[in-house]
Short mmCIF file of C-alpha atoms in Angstrom, two decimals:
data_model
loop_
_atom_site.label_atom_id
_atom_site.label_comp_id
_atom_site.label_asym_id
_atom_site.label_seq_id
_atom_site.Cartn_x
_atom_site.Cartn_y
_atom_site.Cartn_z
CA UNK A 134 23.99 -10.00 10.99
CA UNK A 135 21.96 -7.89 13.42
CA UNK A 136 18.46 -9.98 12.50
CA UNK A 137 16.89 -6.79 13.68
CA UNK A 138 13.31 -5.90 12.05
CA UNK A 139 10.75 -2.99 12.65
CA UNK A 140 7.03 -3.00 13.04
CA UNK A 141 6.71 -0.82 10.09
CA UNK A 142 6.67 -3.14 7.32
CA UNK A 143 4.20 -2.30 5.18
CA UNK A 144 3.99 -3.24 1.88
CA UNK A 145 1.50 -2.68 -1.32
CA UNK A 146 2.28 -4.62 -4.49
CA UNK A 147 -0.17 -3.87 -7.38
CA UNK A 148 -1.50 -7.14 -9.47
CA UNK A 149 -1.52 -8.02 -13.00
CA UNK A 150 -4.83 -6.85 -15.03
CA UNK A 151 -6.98 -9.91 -15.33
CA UNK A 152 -9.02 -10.18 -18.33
CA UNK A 153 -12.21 -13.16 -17.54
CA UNK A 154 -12.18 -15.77 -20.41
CA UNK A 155 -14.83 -15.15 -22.62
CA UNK A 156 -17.12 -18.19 -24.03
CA UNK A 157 -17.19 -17.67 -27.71
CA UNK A 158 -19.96 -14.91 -29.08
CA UNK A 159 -20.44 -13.81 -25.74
CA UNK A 160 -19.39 -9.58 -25.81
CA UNK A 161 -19.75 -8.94 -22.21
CA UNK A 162 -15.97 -8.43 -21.23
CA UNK A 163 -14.68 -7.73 -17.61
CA UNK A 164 -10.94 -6.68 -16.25
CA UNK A 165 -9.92 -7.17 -12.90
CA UNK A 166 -7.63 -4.66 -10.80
CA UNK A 167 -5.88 -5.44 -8.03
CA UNK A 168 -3.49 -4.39 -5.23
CA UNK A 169 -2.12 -6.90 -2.33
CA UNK A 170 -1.38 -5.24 0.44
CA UNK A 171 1.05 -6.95 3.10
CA UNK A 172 1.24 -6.02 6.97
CA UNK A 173 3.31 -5.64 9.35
CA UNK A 174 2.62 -9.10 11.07
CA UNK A 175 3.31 -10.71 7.03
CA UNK A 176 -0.51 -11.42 6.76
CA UNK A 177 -1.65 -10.24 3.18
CA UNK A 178 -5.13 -9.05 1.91
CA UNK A 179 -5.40 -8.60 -1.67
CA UNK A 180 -8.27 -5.89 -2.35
CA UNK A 181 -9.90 -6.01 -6.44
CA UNK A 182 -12.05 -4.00 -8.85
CA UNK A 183 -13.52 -5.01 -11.82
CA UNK A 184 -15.01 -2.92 -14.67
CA UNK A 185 -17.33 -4.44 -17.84
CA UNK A 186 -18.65 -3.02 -20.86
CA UNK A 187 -21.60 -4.81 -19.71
CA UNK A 188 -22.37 -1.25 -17.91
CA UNK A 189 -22.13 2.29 -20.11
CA UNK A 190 -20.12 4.44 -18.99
CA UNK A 191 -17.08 2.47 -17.70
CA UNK A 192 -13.62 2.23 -19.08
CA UNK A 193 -12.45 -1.44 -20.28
CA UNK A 194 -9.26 -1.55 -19.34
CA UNK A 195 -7.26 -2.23 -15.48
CA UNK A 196 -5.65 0.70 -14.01
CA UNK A 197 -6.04 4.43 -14.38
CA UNK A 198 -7.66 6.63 -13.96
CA UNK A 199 -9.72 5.96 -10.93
CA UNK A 200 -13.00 7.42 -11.46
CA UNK A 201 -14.32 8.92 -8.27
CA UNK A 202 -17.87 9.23 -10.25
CA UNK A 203 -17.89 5.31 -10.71
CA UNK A 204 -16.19 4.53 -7.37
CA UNK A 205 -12.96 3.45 -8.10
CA UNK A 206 -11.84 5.70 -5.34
CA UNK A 207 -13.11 3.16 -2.87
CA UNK A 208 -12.27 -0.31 -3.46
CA UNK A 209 -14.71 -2.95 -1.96
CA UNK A 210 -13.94 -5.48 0.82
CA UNK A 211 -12.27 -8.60 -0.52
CA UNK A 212 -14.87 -10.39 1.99
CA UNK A 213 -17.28 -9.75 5.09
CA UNK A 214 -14.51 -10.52 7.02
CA UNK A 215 -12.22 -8.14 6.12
CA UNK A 216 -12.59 -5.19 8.01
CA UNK A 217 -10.01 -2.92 6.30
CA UNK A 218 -10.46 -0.42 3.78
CA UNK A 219 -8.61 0.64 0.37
CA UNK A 220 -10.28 4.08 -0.08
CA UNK A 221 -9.40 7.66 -1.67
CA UNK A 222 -7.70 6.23 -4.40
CA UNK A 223 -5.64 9.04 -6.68
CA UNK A 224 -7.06 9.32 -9.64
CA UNK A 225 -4.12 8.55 -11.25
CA UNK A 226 -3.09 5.93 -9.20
CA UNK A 227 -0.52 7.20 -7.17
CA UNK A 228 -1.39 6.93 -3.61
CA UNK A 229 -4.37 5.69 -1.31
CA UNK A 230 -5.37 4.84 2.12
CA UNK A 231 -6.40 2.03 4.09
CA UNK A 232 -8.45 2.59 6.63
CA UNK A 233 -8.10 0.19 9.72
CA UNK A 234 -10.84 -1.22 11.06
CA UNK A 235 -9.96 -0.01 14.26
CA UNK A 236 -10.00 3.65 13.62
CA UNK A 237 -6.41 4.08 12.11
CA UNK A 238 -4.93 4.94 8.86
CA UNK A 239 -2.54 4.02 6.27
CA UNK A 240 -1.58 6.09 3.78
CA UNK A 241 0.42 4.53 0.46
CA UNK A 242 2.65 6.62 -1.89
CA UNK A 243 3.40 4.86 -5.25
CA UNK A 244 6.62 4.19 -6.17
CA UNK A 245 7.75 5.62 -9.77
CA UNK A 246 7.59 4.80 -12.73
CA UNK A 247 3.99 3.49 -13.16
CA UNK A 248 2.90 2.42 -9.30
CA UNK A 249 3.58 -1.28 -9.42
CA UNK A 250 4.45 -0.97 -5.70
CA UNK A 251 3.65 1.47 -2.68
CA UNK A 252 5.03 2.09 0.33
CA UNK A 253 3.91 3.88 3.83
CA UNK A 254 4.13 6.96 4.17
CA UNK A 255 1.72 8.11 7.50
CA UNK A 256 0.39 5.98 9.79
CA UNK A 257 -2.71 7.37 11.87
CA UNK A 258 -3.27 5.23 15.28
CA UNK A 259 -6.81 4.89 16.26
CA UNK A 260 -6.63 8.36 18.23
CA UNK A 261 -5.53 10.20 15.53
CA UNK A 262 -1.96 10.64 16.62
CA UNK A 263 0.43 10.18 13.14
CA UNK A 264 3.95 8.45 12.20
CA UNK A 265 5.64 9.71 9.71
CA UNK A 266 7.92 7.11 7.53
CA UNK A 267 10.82 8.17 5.37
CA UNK A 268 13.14 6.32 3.53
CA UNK A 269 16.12 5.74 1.72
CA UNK A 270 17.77 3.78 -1.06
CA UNK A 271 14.27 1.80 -0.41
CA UNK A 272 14.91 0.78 3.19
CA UNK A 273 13.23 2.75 5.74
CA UNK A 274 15.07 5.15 6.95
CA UNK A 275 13.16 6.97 9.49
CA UNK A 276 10.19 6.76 11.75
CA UNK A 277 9.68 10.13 13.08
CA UNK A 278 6.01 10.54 15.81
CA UNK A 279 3.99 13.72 15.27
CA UNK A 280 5.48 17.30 16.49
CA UNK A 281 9.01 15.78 15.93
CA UNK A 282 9.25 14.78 19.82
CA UNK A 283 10.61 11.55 18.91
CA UNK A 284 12.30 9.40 16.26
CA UNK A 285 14.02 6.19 14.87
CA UNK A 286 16.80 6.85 12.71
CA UNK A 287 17.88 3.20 10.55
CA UNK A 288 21.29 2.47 9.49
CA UNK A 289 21.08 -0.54 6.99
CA UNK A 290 24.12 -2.63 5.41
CA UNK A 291 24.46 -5.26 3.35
CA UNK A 292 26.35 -8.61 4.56
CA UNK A 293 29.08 -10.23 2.05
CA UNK A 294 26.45 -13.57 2.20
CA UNK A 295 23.48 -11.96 1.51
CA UNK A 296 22.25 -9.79 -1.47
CA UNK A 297 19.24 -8.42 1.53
CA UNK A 298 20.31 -5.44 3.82
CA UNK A 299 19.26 -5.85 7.11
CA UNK A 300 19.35 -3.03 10.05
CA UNK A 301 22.92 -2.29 11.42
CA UNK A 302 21.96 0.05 13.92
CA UNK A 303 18.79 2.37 14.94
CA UNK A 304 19.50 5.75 16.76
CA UNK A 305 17.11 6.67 19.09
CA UNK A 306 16.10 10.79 19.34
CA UNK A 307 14.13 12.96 21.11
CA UNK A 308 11.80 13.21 24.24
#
């Protein structure tokens, strides 16, 4: 095998709805969304929402729609020290970003049927400048820079001992 990786490993798994036990007679009721998102270095941050019928208005349920008018378009901070963002949530749950602390973007295209993952699409460094990430059969495929002046084409295979592709070979392209 090659053992060849990229830096572009991104990765957003969405969680199981979490109902909070309930002590008996209480009627207050909450349900937890969430979405773990993994990075390219394998550290994880796993960003939540919860809704409750404690507060009119809201849905009780996990999942869609994301109400922009209750701010389920922006997910808060799993902690002070987390300086990344889930924002602009789809309304239907099909894509968001993260926003990096450090001025850059994610953005994260569901993957059909019903969004339980996501995978990068765009990536915006700090200065603005995008990546665009295509793939295929799953694997990535390409990483192509802004304007199409350069680009990583991915050739993947699978080896008789392992059920995992890994990279074969990456073709390099443009200025």
């Amino acid at each position: 095998a090659s053992g060849w990786t990229h830096s572009w490993r991104w990765a957003a798994i969405y969680g199981e709805c979490e109902e909070a036990d309930q002590e008996p007679g209480n009627t207050i009721h909450t349900w937890t969304t969430s979405i773990t998102i993994t990075f390219p270095d394998g550290h994880a941050t796993k960003y939540k929402f919860t809704r409750s019928n404690e507060f009119p208005g809201t849905r009780h349920d996990c999942g869609p729609p994301y109400l922009a008018a209750n701010g389920e378009d922006n997910w808060p901070n799993p902690s002070p020290q987390v300086h990344d963002s889930l924002v602009k949530m789809a309304e239907t749950g099909s894509n968001f970003w993260l926003s990096r602390a450090d001025g850059g973007s994610v953005h994260f295209v569901g993957i059909a049927p019903g969004y339980e993952s996501y995978r990068a699409t765009e990536v915006f460094d700090p200065h603005g400048f995008k990546t665009d990430l295509s793939y295929l059969n799953g694997n990535l495929y390409q990483v192509k820079q802004e304007g199409n002046l350069r680009w990583l084409t991915f050739t993947w295979r699978t080896p008789f001992y392992s059920e995992a592709p890994v990279i074969a070979s990456v073709e390099a392209a443009g200025d």
